[in-house]
mmCIF file of N, CA, C and O in Angstrom:
data_model
loop_
_atom_site.group_PDB
_atom_site.id
_atom_site.type_symbol
_atom_site.label_atom_id
_atom_site.label_comp_id
_atom_site.label_asym_id
_atom_site.label_seq_id
_atom_site.Cartn_x
_atom_site.Cartn_y
_atom_site.Cartn_z
ATOM 1 N N THR N 58 -18.782 -184.850 -137.461
ATOM 2 C CA THR N 58 -17.744 -184.530 -136.499
ATOM 3 C C THR N 58 -17.490 -185.741 -135.600
ATOM 4 O O THR N 58 -18.295 -186.669 -135.552
ATOM 5 N N THR N 59 -16.414 -185.682 -134.884
ATOM 6 C CA THR N 59 -16.060 -186.788 -133.999
ATOM 7 C C THR N 59 -17.116 -186.970 -132.914
ATOM 8 O O THR N 59 -17.503 -188.102 -132.599
ATOM 9 N N ALA N 60 -17.599 -185.872 -132.347
ATOM 10 C CA ALA N 60 -18.619 -185.970 -131.294
ATOM 11 C C ALA N 60 -19.879 -186.648 -131.819
ATOM 12 O O ALA N 60 -20.467 -187.495 -131.141
ATOM 13 N N GLU N 61 -20.286 -186.294 -133.027
ATOM 14 C CA GLU N 61 -21.476 -186.903 -133.629
ATOM 15 C C GLU N 61 -21.258 -188.390 -133.886
ATOM 16 O O GLU N 61 -22.149 -189.206 -133.656
ATOM 17 N N GLU N 62 -20.063 -188.744 -134.351
ATOM 18 C CA GLU N 62 -19.751 -190.155 -134.585
ATOM 19 C C GLU N 62 -19.779 -190.946 -133.281
ATOM 20 O O GLU N 62 -20.261 -192.073 -133.241
ATOM 21 N N MET N 63 -19.260 -190.342 -132.231
ATOM 22 C CA MET N 63 -19.243 -191.036 -130.950
ATOM 23 C C MET N 63 -20.668 -191.263 -130.435
ATOM 24 O O MET N 63 -20.957 -192.298 -129.854
ATOM 25 N N LYS N 64 -21.553 -190.312 -130.652
ATOM 26 C CA LYS N 64 -22.950 -190.493 -130.273
ATOM 27 C C LYS N 64 -23.586 -191.598 -131.115
ATOM 28 O O LYS N 64 -24.323 -192.428 -130.603
ATOM 29 N N LEU N 65 -23.280 -191.584 -132.397
ATOM 30 C CA LEU N 65 -23.840 -192.563 -133.312
ATOM 31 C C LEU N 65 -23.441 -193.984 -132.932
ATOM 32 O O LEU N 65 -24.241 -194.908 -132.973
ATOM 33 N N TYR N 66 -22.183 -194.147 -132.535
ATOM 34 C CA TYR N 66 -21.663 -195.472 -132.207
ATOM 35 C C TYR N 66 -21.570 -195.703 -130.697
ATOM 36 O O TYR N 66 -20.763 -196.498 -130.230
ATOM 37 N N ALA N 67 -22.413 -195.039 -129.930
ATOM 38 C CA ALA N 67 -22.350 -195.118 -128.465
ATOM 39 C C ALA N 67 -22.449 -196.551 -127.947
ATOM 40 O O ALA N 67 -21.855 -196.886 -126.927
ATOM 41 N N ASN N 68 -23.144 -197.410 -128.651
ATOM 42 C CA ASN N 68 -23.318 -198.794 -128.198
ATOM 43 C C ASN N 68 -22.345 -199.776 -128.848
ATOM 44 O O ASN N 68 -22.440 -200.976 -128.620
ATOM 45 N N ASP N 69 -21.444 -199.280 -129.655
ATOM 46 C CA ASP N 69 -20.480 -200.132 -130.363
ATOM 47 C C ASP N 69 -19.079 -199.881 -129.794
ATOM 48 O O ASP N 69 -18.364 -198.979 -130.226
ATOM 49 N N ARG N 70 -18.691 -200.682 -128.811
ATOM 50 C CA ARG N 70 -17.403 -200.482 -128.137
ATOM 51 C C ARG N 70 -16.214 -200.535 -129.093
ATOM 52 O O ARG N 70 -15.278 -199.761 -128.957
ATOM 53 N N GLU N 71 -16.260 -201.449 -130.035
ATOM 54 C CA GLU N 71 -15.141 -201.574 -130.977
ATOM 55 C C GLU N 71 -14.976 -200.308 -131.809
ATOM 56 O O GLU N 71 -13.852 -199.827 -131.996
ATOM 57 N N LYS N 72 -16.072 -199.786 -132.303
ATOM 58 C CA LYS N 72 -16.023 -198.577 -133.123
ATOM 59 C C LYS N 72 -15.553 -197.380 -132.285
ATOM 60 O O LYS N 72 -14.748 -196.571 -132.756
ATOM 61 N N LEU N 73 -16.029 -197.286 -131.052
ATOM 62 C CA LEU N 73 -15.599 -196.195 -130.180
ATOM 63 C C LEU N 73 -14.098 -196.285 -129.897
ATOM 64 O O LEU N 73 -13.400 -195.271 -129.897
ATOM 65 N N THR N 74 -13.608 -197.494 -129.673
ATOM 66 C CA THR N 74 -12.176 -197.694 -129.434
ATOM 67 C C THR N 74 -11.380 -197.259 -130.652
ATOM 68 O O THR N 74 -10.338 -196.602 -130.535
ATOM 69 N N GLU N 75 -11.878 -197.607 -131.828
ATOM 70 C CA GLU N 75 -11.216 -197.220 -133.083
ATOM 71 C C GLU N 75 -11.175 -195.694 -133.223
ATOM 72 O O GLU N 75 -10.137 -195.114 -133.568
ATOM 73 N N ILE N 76 -12.291 -195.046 -132.934
ATOM 74 C CA ILE N 76 -12.349 -193.583 -133.030
ATOM 75 C C ILE N 76 -11.363 -192.959 -132.053
ATOM 76 O O ILE N 76 -10.643 -192.014 -132.395
ATOM 77 N N ARG N 77 -11.310 -193.479 -130.824
ATOM 78 C CA ARG N 77 -10.389 -192.936 -129.815
ATOM 79 C C ARG N 77 -8.936 -193.101 -130.248
ATOM 80 O O ARG N 77 -8.112 -192.219 -130.019
ATOM 81 N N LYS N 78 -8.617 -194.237 -130.856
ATOM 82 C CA LYS N 78 -7.238 -194.464 -131.311
ATOM 83 C C LYS N 78 -6.878 -193.522 -132.454
ATOM 84 O O LYS N 78 -5.783 -192.975 -132.500
ATOM 85 N N GLU N 79 -7.794 -193.354 -133.388
ATOM 86 C CA GLU N 79 -7.533 -192.521 -134.559
ATOM 87 C C GLU N 79 -7.505 -191.030 -134.225
ATOM 88 O O GLU N 79 -6.751 -190.274 -134.815
ATOM 89 N N ARG N 80 -8.382 -190.617 -133.317
ATOM 90 C CA ARG N 80 -8.538 -189.183 -133.027
ATOM 91 C C ARG N 80 -8.489 -188.907 -131.535
ATOM 92 O O ARG N 80 -9.327 -188.203 -130.990
ATOM 93 N N GLY N 81 -7.485 -189.435 -130.886
ATOM 94 C CA GLY N 81 -7.356 -189.330 -129.433
ATOM 95 C C GLY N 81 -7.396 -187.923 -128.898
ATOM 96 O O GLY N 81 -8.115 -187.625 -127.940
ATOM 97 N N ASN N 82 -6.598 -187.032 -129.504
ATOM 98 C CA ASN N 82 -6.563 -185.646 -129.019
ATOM 99 C C ASN N 82 -7.912 -184.963 -129.173
ATOM 100 O O ASN N 82 -8.351 -184.238 -128.288
ATOM 101 N N GLU N 83 -8.553 -185.214 -130.288
ATOM 102 C CA GLU N 83 -9.854 -184.583 -130.533
ATOM 103 C C GLU N 83 -10.887 -185.089 -129.523
ATOM 104 O O GLU N 83 -11.686 -184.312 -128.997
ATOM 105 N N VAL N 84 -10.841 -186.380 -129.231
ATOM 106 C CA VAL N 84 -11.759 -186.963 -128.248
ATOM 107 C C VAL N 84 -11.502 -186.351 -126.874
ATOM 108 O O VAL N 84 -12.428 -186.022 -126.139
ATOM 109 N N ARG N 85 -10.223 -186.179 -126.534
ATOM 110 C CA ARG N 85 -9.867 -185.580 -125.251
ATOM 111 C C ARG N 85 -10.392 -184.143 -125.157
ATOM 112 O O ARG N 85 -10.929 -183.723 -124.133
ATOM 113 N N VAL N 86 -10.247 -183.402 -126.228
ATOM 114 C CA VAL N 86 -10.726 -182.015 -126.250
ATOM 115 C C VAL N 86 -12.245 -181.971 -126.088
ATOM 116 O O VAL N 86 -12.770 -181.096 -125.387
ATOM 117 N N ILE N 87 -12.939 -182.905 -126.685
ATOM 118 C CA ILE N 87 -14.404 -182.960 -126.540
ATOM 119 C C ILE N 87 -14.757 -183.144 -125.069
ATOM 120 O O ILE N 87 -15.624 -182.458 -124.534
ATOM 121 N N GLY N 88 -14.067 -184.053 -124.408
ATOM 122 C CA GLY N 88 -14.317 -184.278 -122.990
ATOM 123 C C GLY N 88 -14.006 -183.061 -122.143
ATOM 124 O O GLY N 88 -14.783 -182.674 -121.266
ATOM 125 N N LEU N 89 -12.870 -182.441 -122.410
ATOM 126 C CA LEU N 89 -12.483 -181.233 -121.671
ATOM 127 C C LEU N 89 -13.501 -180.122 -121.891
ATOM 128 O O LEU N 89 -13.844 -179.382 -120.968
ATOM 129 N N SER N 90 -13.975 -180.015 -123.114
ATOM 130 C CA SER N 90 -14.951 -178.990 -123.457
ATOM 131 C C SER N 90 -16.247 -179.194 -122.681
ATOM 132 O O SER N 90 -16.820 -178.241 -122.141
ATOM 133 N N ARG N 91 -16.691 -180.438 -122.602
ATOM 134 C CA ARG N 91 -17.930 -180.730 -121.877
ATOM 135 C C ARG N 91 -17.781 -180.388 -120.395
ATOM 136 O O ARG N 91 -18.686 -179.821 -119.791
ATOM 137 N N ILE N 92 -16.641 -180.747 -119.815
ATOM 138 C CA ILE N 92 -16.401 -180.459 -118.404
ATOM 139 C C ILE N 92 -16.423 -178.954 -118.158
ATOM 140 O O ILE N 92 -17.093 -178.467 -117.240
ATOM 141 N N ALA N 93 -15.698 -178.212 -118.984
ATOM 142 C CA ALA N 93 -15.644 -176.756 -118.830
ATOM 143 C C ALA N 93 -17.031 -176.145 -119.022
ATOM 144 O O ALA N 93 -17.427 -175.235 -118.282
ATOM 145 N N GLN N 94 -17.763 -176.657 -119.977
ATOM 146 C CA GLN N 94 -19.095 -176.137 -120.264
ATOM 147 C C GLN N 94 -20.022 -176.311 -119.058
ATOM 148 O O GLN N 94 -20.741 -175.380 -118.676
ATOM 149 N N VAL N 95 -19.993 -177.479 -118.443
ATOM 150 C CA VAL N 95 -20.837 -177.740 -117.271
ATOM 151 C C VAL N 95 -20.436 -176.822 -116.117
ATOM 152 O O VAL N 95 -21.293 -176.252 -115.426
ATOM 153 N N GLN N 96 -19.134 -176.662 -115.907
ATOM 154 C CA GLN N 96 -18.665 -175.793 -114.825
ATOM 155 C C GLN N 96 -19.118 -174.350 -115.044
ATOM 156 O O GLN N 96 -19.586 -173.694 -114.106
ATOM 157 N N VAL N 97 -19.001 -173.866 -116.264
ATOM 158 C CA VAL N 97 -19.421 -172.492 -116.574
ATOM 159 C C VAL N 97 -20.936 -172.352 -116.421
ATOM 160 O O VAL N 97 -21.421 -171.340 -115.904
ATOM 161 N N GLN N 98 -21.688 -173.359 -116.822
ATOM 162 C CA GLN N 98 -23.145 -173.310 -116.662
ATOM 163 C C GLN N 98 -23.528 -173.200 -115.184
ATOM 164 O O GLN N 98 -24.426 -172.431 -114.828
ATOM 165 N N LYS N 99 -22.842 -173.951 -114.333
ATOM 166 C CA LYS N 99 -23.136 -173.896 -112.902
ATOM 167 C C LYS N 99 -22.824 -172.517 -112.327
ATOM 168 O O LYS N 99 -23.572 -171.992 -111.503
ATOM 169 N N ILE N 100 -21.729 -171.942 -112.773
ATOM 170 C CA ILE N 100 -21.380 -170.587 -112.311
ATOM 171 C C ILE N 100 -22.418 -169.583 -112.802
ATOM 172 O O ILE N 100 -22.837 -168.700 -112.051
ATOM 173 N N ASN N 101 -22.842 -169.727 -114.049
ATOM 174 C CA ASN N 101 -23.876 -168.825 -114.576
ATOM 175 C C ASN N 101 -25.172 -168.943 -113.770
ATOM 176 O O ASN N 101 -25.826 -167.935 -113.478
ATOM 177 N N GLU N 102 -25.539 -170.176 -113.393
ATOM 178 C CA GLU N 102 -26.728 -170.379 -112.573
ATOM 179 C C GLU N 102 -26.563 -169.683 -111.222
ATOM 180 O O GLU N 102 -27.494 -169.039 -110.720
ATOM 181 N N ARG N 103 -25.376 -169.843 -110.627
ATOM 182 C CA ARG N 103 -25.100 -169.197 -109.344
ATOM 183 C C ARG N 103 -25.199 -167.677 -109.486
ATOM 184 O O ARG N 103 -25.768 -167.000 -108.619
ATOM 185 N N MET N 104 -24.671 -167.145 -110.580
ATOM 186 C CA MET N 104 -24.719 -165.695 -110.803
ATOM 187 C C MET N 104 -26.166 -165.215 -110.938
ATOM 188 O O MET N 104 -26.528 -164.154 -110.423
ATOM 189 N N ARG N 105 -26.999 -165.996 -111.617
ATOM 190 C CA ARG N 105 -28.421 -165.630 -111.738
ATOM 191 C C ARG N 105 -29.096 -165.637 -110.368
ATOM 192 O O ARG N 105 -29.907 -164.754 -110.056
ATOM 193 N N MET N 106 -28.758 -166.615 -109.542
ATOM 194 C CA MET N 106 -29.339 -166.684 -108.194
ATOM 195 C C MET N 106 -28.882 -165.489 -107.347
ATOM 196 O O MET N 106 -29.667 -164.933 -106.582
ATOM 197 N N ILE N 107 -27.627 -165.113 -107.494
ATOM 198 C CA ILE N 107 -27.123 -163.941 -106.768
ATOM 199 C C ILE N 107 -27.894 -162.699 -107.198
ATOM 200 O O ILE N 107 -28.321 -161.893 -106.371
ATOM 201 N N GLU N 108 -28.071 -162.558 -108.495
ATOM 202 C CA GLU N 108 -28.829 -161.406 -109.017
ATOM 203 C C GLU N 108 -30.259 -161.414 -108.482
ATOM 204 O O GLU N 108 -30.791 -160.375 -108.086
ATOM 205 N N LYS N 109 -30.868 -162.589 -108.469
ATOM 206 C CA LYS N 109 -32.262 -162.715 -108.047
ATOM 207 C C LYS N 109 -32.428 -162.423 -106.556
ATOM 208 O O LYS N 109 -33.353 -161.721 -106.151
ATOM 209 N N ASN N 110 -31.517 -162.961 -105.741
ATOM 210 C CA ASN N 110 -31.637 -162.829 -104.283
ATOM 211 C C ASN N 110 -31.088 -161.514 -103.742
ATOM 212 O O ASN N 110 -31.387 -161.144 -102.613
ATOM 213 N N ASN N 111 -30.261 -160.858 -104.525
ATOM 214 C CA ASN N 111 -29.728 -159.539 -104.183
ATOM 215 C C ASN N 111 -29.148 -159.455 -102.757
ATOM 216 O O ASN N 111 -29.582 -158.622 -101.960
ATOM 217 N N PRO N 112 -28.154 -160.289 -102.440
ATOM 218 C CA PRO N 112 -27.564 -160.250 -101.097
ATOM 219 C C PRO N 112 -26.752 -158.968 -100.897
ATOM 220 O O PRO N 112 -26.376 -158.302 -101.872
ATOM 221 N N PRO N 113 -26.448 -158.615 -99.644
ATOM 222 C CA PRO N 113 -25.695 -157.378 -99.369
ATOM 223 C C PRO N 113 -24.314 -157.371 -100.037
ATOM 224 O O PRO N 113 -23.819 -156.314 -100.423
ATOM 225 N N ASN N 114 -23.687 -158.543 -100.160
ATOM 226 C CA ASN N 114 -22.355 -158.638 -100.770
ATOM 227 C C ASN N 114 -22.434 -159.085 -102.236
ATOM 228 O O ASN N 114 -21.536 -159.749 -102.743
ATOM 229 N N LYS N 115 -23.487 -158.696 -102.896
ATOM 230 C CA LYS N 115 -23.758 -159.104 -104.279
ATOM 231 C C LYS N 115 -22.580 -158.817 -105.215
ATOM 232 O O LYS N 115 -22.156 -159.684 -105.977
ATOM 233 N N ARG N 116 -22.053 -157.623 -105.146
ATOM 234 C CA ARG N 116 -20.966 -157.229 -106.037
ATOM 235 C C ARG N 116 -19.754 -158.150 -105.865
ATOM 236 O O ARG N 116 -19.160 -158.611 -106.840
ATOM 237 N N GLU N 117 -19.406 -158.418 -104.617
ATOM 238 C CA GLU N 117 -18.260 -159.281 -104.322
ATOM 239 C C GLU N 117 -18.501 -160.707 -104.827
ATOM 240 O O GLU N 117 -17.617 -161.322 -105.423
ATOM 241 N N LEU N 118 -19.697 -161.229 -104.590
ATOM 242 C CA LEU N 118 -20.027 -162.580 -105.029
ATOM 243 C C LEU N 118 -19.995 -162.705 -106.558
ATOM 244 O O LEU N 118 -19.495 -163.690 -107.097
ATOM 245 N N LEU N 119 -20.527 -161.705 -107.231
ATOM 246 C CA LEU N 119 -20.521 -161.724 -108.695
ATOM 247 C C LEU N 119 -19.091 -161.634 -109.233
ATOM 248 O O LEU N 119 -18.749 -162.300 -110.208
ATOM 249 N N LYS N 120 -18.272 -160.826 -108.572
ATOM 250 C CA LYS N 120 -16.881 -160.693 -108.996
ATOM 251 C C LYS N 120 -16.143 -162.023 -108.829
ATOM 252 O O LYS N 120 -15.415 -162.451 -109.728
ATOM 253 N N LEU N 121 -16.348 -162.691 -107.700
ATOM 254 C CA LEU N 121 -15.707 -163.990 -107.463
ATOM 255 C C LEU N 121 -16.157 -165.024 -108.490
ATOM 256 O O LEU N 121 -15.335 -165.792 -109.009
ATOM 257 N N ALA N 122 -17.439 -165.040 -108.792
ATOM 258 C CA ALA N 122 -17.968 -165.986 -109.776
ATOM 259 C C ALA N 122 -17.389 -165.704 -111.159
ATOM 260 O O ALA N 122 -17.007 -166.636 -111.878
ATOM 261 N N ALA N 123 -17.301 -164.441 -111.527
ATOM 262 C CA ALA N 123 -16.736 -164.076 -112.830
ATOM 263 C C ALA N 123 -15.264 -164.483 -112.917
ATOM 264 O O ALA N 123 -14.806 -164.969 -113.954
ATOM 265 N N GLU N 124 -14.530 -164.307 -111.811
ATOM 266 C CA GLU N 124 -13.121 -164.709 -111.786
ATOM 267 C C GLU N 124 -12.979 -166.217 -111.928
ATOM 268 O O GLU N 124 -12.095 -166.710 -112.637
ATOM 269 N N GLN N 125 -13.864 -166.964 -111.267
ATOM 270 C CA GLN N 125 -13.851 -168.424 -111.390
ATOM 271 C C GLN N 125 -14.096 -168.835 -112.839
ATOM 272 O O GLN N 125 -13.421 -169.720 -113.368
ATOM 273 N N LYS N 126 -15.062 -168.188 -113.449
ATOM 274 C CA LYS N 126 -15.404 -168.498 -114.842
ATOM 275 C C LYS N 126 -14.213 -168.216 -115.762
ATOM 276 O O LYS N 126 -13.895 -169.025 -116.634
ATOM 277 N N GLU N 127 -13.538 -167.113 -115.524
ATOM 278 C CA GLU N 127 -12.360 -166.773 -116.332
ATOM 279 C C GLU N 127 -11.252 -167.812 -116.156
ATOM 280 O O GLU N 127 -10.583 -168.182 -117.120
ATOM 281 N N ARG N 128 -11.043 -168.279 -114.906
ATOM 282 C CA ARG N 128 -10.015 -169.302 -114.660
ATOM 283 C C ARG N 128 -10.342 -170.605 -115.377
ATOM 284 O O ARG N 128 -9.465 -171.246 -115.952
ATOM 285 N N ILE N 129 -11.601 -170.998 -115.350
ATOM 286 C CA ILE N 129 -12.024 -172.227 -116.039
ATOM 287 C C ILE N 129 -11.768 -172.096 -117.528
ATOM 288 O O ILE N 129 -11.226 -173.000 -118.168
ATOM 289 N N GLN N 130 -12.145 -170.967 -118.098
ATOM 290 C CA GLN N 130 -11.962 -170.753 -119.530
ATOM 291 C C GLN N 130 -10.477 -170.695 -119.897
ATOM 292 O O GLN N 130 -10.065 -171.261 -120.913
ATOM 293 N N ALA N 131 -9.668 -170.044 -119.064
ATOM 294 C CA ALA N 131 -8.226 -169.970 -119.328
ATOM 295 C C ALA N 131 -7.598 -171.353 -119.234
ATOM 296 O O ALA N 131 -6.754 -171.721 -120.069
ATOM 297 N N ASN N 132 -8.017 -172.133 -118.246
ATOM 298 C CA ASN N 132 -7.492 -173.491 -118.086
ATOM 299 C C ASN N 132 -7.868 -174.356 -119.289
ATOM 300 O O ASN N 132 -7.037 -175.108 -119.804
ATOM 301 N N PHE N 133 -9.107 -174.228 -119.749
ATOM 302 C CA PHE N 133 -9.529 -174.984 -120.928
ATOM 303 C C PHE N 133 -8.688 -174.591 -122.143
ATOM 304 O O PHE N 133 -8.240 -175.451 -122.907
ATOM 305 N N ASN N 134 -8.452 -173.299 -122.319
ATOM 306 C CA ASN N 134 -7.647 -172.839 -123.458
ATOM 307 C C ASN N 134 -6.228 -173.390 -123.400
ATOM 308 O O ASN N 134 -5.658 -173.771 -124.426
ATOM 309 N N LYS N 135 -5.648 -173.464 -122.197
ATOM 310 C CA LYS N 135 -4.305 -174.043 -122.043
ATOM 311 C C LYS N 135 -4.308 -175.524 -122.430
ATOM 312 O O LYS N 135 -3.428 -175.997 -123.131
ATOM 313 N N GLN N 136 -5.312 -176.248 -121.937
ATOM 314 C CA GLN N 136 -5.406 -177.675 -122.250
ATOM 315 C C GLN N 136 -5.664 -177.887 -123.744
ATOM 316 O O GLN N 136 -5.122 -178.833 -124.333
ATOM 317 N N LEU N 137 -6.431 -177.024 -124.333
ATOM 318 C CA LEU N 137 -6.714 -177.101 -125.765
ATOM 319 C C LEU N 137 -5.422 -176.898 -126.569
ATOM 320 O O LEU N 137 -5.135 -177.632 -127.518
ATOM 321 N N ALA N 138 -4.619 -175.929 -126.161
ATOM 322 C CA ALA N 138 -3.347 -175.666 -126.839
ATOM 323 C C ALA N 138 -2.416 -176.862 -126.694
ATOM 324 O O ALA N 138 -1.736 -177.234 -127.655
ATOM 325 N N ARG N 139 -2.369 -177.468 -125.501
ATOM 326 C CA ARG N 139 -1.531 -178.647 -125.298
ATOM 327 C C ARG N 139 -1.978 -179.816 -126.164
ATOM 328 O O ARG N 139 -1.162 -180.540 -126.718
ATOM 329 N N ALA N 140 -3.294 -179.990 -126.295
ATOM 330 C CA ALA N 140 -3.825 -181.096 -127.092
ATOM 331 C C ALA N 140 -3.534 -180.892 -128.580
ATOM 332 O O ALA N 140 -3.389 -181.857 -129.315
ATOM 333 N N ALA N 141 -3.440 -179.646 -128.989
ATOM 334 C CA ALA N 141 -3.187 -179.345 -130.407
ATOM 335 C C ALA N 141 -1.746 -179.666 -130.796
ATOM 336 O O ALA N 141 -1.458 -179.880 -131.970
ATOM 337 N N ASN N 142 -0.856 -179.708 -129.810
ATOM 338 C CA ASN N 142 0.562 -179.976 -130.111
ATOM 339 C C ASN N 142 0.901 -181.419 -130.122
ATOM 340 O O ASN N 142 0.378 -182.329 -129.869
#
C-alpha cells in the first residue's frame, strides 16, 4: 500500500516526492485519516476518564464527546469524498 511504501522509503526524499506526485490524493487521505484517528482516540480517552470519574454531569459530557466524535468522522468522510473526485 502507499502508506507502507512511504514508511519503507521514509529516508529517501526523492522516492517520497515521486510517490506524492504519483498518488497525491491517496497520500492526502492517509494524512487526513491519521489526523482523524488521533482526534477520535483522544475523545475515546476522555470518554473513558468521564466513565471512570463519574462526574455529576456525566451524561452531558459523554453526549458532547460523542457528538464531537461524530463531527470528526463526518468531516473526514466529506474530505475523503472530495479527494476521490
